Short mmCIF file of C-alpha atoms in Angstrom, two decimals:
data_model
loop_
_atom_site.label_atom_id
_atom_site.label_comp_id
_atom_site.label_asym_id
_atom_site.label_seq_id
_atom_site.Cartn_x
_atom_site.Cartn_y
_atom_site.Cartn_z
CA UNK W 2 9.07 -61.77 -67.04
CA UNK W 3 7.60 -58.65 -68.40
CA UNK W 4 5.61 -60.82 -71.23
CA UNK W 5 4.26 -62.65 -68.17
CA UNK W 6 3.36 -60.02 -66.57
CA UNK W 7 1.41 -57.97 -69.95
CA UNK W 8 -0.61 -61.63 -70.63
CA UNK W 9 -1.87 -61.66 -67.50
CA UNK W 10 -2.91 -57.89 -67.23
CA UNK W 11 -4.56 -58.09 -70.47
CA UNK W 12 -6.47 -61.26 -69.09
CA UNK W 13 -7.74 -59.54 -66.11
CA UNK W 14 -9.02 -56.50 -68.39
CA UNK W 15 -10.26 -59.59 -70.67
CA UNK W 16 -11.99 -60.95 -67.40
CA UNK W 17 -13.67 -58.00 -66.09
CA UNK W 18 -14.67 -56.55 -69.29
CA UNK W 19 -16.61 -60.06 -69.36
CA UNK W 20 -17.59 -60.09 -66.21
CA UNK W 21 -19.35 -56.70 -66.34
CA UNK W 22 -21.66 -57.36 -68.68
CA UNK W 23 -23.65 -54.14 -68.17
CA UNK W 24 -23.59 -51.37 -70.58
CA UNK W 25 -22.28 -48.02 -69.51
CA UNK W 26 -24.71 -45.60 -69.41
CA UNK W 27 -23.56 -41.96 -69.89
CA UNK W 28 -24.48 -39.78 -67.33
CA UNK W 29 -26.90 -37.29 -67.64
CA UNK W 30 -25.40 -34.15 -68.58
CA UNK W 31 -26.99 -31.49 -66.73
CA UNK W 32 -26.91 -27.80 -68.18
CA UNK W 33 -23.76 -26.10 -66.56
CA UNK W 34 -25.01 -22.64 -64.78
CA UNK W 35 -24.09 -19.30 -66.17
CA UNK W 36 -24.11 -17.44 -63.08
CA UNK W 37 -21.34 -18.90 -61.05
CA UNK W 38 -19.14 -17.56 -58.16
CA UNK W 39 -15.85 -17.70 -60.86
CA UNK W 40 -17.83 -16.24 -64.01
CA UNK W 41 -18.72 -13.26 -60.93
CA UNK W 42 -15.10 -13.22 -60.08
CA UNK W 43 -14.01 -12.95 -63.50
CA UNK W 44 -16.83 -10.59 -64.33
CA UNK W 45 -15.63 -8.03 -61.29
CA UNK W 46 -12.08 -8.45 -62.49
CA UNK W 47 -12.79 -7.30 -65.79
CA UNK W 48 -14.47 -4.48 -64.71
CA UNK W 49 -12.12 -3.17 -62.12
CA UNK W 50 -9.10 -3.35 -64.54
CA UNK W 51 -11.41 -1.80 -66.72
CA UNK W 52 -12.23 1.52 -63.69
CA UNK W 53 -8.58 1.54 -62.85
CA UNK W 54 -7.49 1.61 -67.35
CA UNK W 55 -10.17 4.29 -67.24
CA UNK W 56 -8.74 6.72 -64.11
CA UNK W 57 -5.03 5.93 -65.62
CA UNK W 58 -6.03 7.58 -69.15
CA UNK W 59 -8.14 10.37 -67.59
CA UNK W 60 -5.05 11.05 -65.48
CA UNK W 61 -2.68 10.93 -68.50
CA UNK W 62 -5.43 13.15 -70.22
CA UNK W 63 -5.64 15.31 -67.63
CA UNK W 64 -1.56 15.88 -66.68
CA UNK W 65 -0.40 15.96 -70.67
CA UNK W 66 -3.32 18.76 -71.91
CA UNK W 67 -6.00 16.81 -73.78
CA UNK W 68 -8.24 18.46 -71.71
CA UNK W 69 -6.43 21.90 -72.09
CA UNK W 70 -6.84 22.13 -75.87
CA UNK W 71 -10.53 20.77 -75.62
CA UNK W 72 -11.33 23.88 -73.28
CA UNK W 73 -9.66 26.27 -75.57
CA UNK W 74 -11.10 25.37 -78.68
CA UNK W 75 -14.51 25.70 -76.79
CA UNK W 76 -13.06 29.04 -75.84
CA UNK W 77 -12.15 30.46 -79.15
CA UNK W 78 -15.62 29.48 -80.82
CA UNK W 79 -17.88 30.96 -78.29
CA UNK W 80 -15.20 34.73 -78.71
CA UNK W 81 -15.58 34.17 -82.51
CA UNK W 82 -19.41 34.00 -82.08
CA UNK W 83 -19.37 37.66 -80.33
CA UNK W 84 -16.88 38.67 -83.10
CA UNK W 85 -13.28 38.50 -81.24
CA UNK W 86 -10.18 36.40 -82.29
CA UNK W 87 -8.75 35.30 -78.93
CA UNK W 88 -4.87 34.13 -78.96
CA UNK W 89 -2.87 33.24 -76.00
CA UNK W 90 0.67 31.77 -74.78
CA UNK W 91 -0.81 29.91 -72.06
CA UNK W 92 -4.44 28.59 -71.79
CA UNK W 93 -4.15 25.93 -68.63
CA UNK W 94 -7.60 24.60 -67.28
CA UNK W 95 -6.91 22.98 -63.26
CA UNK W 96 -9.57 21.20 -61.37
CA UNK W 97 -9.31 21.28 -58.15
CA UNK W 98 -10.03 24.42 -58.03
CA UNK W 99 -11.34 24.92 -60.92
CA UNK W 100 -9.27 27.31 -62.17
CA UNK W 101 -8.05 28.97 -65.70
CA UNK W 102 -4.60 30.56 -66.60
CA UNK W 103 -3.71 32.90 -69.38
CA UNK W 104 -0.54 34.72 -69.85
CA UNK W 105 -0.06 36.81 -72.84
CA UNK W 106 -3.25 36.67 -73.99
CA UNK W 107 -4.66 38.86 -76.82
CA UNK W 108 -8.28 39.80 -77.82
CA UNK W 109 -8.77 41.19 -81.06
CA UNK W 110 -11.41 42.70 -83.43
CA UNK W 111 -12.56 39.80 -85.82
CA UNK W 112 -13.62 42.57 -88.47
CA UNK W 113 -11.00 45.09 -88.39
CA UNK W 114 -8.16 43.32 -86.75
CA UNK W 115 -7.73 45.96 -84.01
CA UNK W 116 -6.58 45.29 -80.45
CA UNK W 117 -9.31 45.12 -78.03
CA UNK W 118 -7.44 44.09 -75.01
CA UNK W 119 -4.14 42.69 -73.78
CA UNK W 120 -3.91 40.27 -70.75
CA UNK W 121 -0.53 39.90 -69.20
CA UNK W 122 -1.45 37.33 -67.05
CA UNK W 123 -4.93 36.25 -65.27
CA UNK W 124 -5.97 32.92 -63.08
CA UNK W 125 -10.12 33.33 -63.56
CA UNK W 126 -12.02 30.74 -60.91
CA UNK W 127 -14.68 29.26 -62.42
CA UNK W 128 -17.77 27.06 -60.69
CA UNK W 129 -20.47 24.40 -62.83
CA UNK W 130 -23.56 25.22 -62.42
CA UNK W 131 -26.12 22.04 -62.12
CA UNK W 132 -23.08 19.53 -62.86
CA UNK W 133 -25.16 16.67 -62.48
CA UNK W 134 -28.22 17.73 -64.39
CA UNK W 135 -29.59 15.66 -67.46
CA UNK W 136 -28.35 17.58 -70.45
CA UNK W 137 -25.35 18.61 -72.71
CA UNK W 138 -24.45 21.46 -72.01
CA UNK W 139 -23.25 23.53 -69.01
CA UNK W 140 -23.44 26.41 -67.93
CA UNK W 141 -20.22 28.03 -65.98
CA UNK W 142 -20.08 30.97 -64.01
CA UNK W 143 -16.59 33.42 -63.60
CA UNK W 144 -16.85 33.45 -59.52
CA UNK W 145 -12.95 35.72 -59.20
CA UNK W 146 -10.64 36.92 -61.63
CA UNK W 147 -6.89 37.74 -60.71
CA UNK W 148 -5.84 39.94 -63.30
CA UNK W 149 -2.16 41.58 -63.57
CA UNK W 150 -1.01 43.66 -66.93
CA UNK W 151 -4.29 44.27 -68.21
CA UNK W 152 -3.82 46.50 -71.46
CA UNK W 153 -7.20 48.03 -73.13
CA UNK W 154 -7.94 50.22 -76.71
CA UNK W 155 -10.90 52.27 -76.91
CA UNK W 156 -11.66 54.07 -80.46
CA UNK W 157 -13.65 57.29 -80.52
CA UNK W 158 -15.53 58.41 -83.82
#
């Protein structure tokens, strides 16, 4: 029965094979679009797992210190500029408000090594000035200081 049943099904596709007679003709192939509502979807996708990757690592940045050390290195070239080595325990920079800590924090001659001044502890509020201006560099301003154990050493010739 099933060799019945394969002849004639190869007959029919013999028969209307035959019975066509017309060449296929391929379609026209018409250039696909670029700009398409899934290449959009995919594209937003993309970029808000990129914004969301970005906030996660500024976060992370932000709560382990990257940012810290950044601020203090700044810190300790512009002091060495006006000739002081700067040390400290703590050196914590916070946000909102912008805010930086020190606790045991030492200022010292660059040429002569002497003490200048000793800072127990201090929380100095800072502000940006023009924090959305077009250039490199800007320029902060000390608004308040809160200093406690403030230690200073004046020579006289």
């Amino acid at each position: 029965m099933s060799e019945e049943n394969e002849n004639q099904i190869e007959e029919n596709e013999e028969l209307e094979s035959q019975d066509n007679g017309v060449e296929e003709i391929a379609p026209e192939t018409s250039r696909r679009r670029f700009f398409t509502r899934r290449n959009g979807v995919i594209v937003l996708g993309l970029i808000a797992l990129f914004a969301v990757s970005l906030a996660v690592l500024t976060t992370v940045s932000y709560r382990y210190g990257v940012f810290d050390n950044y601020i203090k290195e700044q810190f300790v070239t512009k002091m060495a500029d006006i000739g002081v080595v700067f040390s400290a325990d703590t050196f914590r920079l916070t946000i909102s408000p912008l805010k930086l800590e020190l606790k045991n924090a030492t200022f010292n001659d660059k040429v002569s090594g002497d003490k200048l001044f000793y800072i127990n502890e201090a929380n100095l509020y800072l502000s940006v000035k023009d924090l959305y201006a077009w250039q490199l560099s800007r320029d902060i301003s000390l608004d308040t200081t809160e200093v406690d154990g403030f230690e200073a050493w004046v020579k006289f010739d």
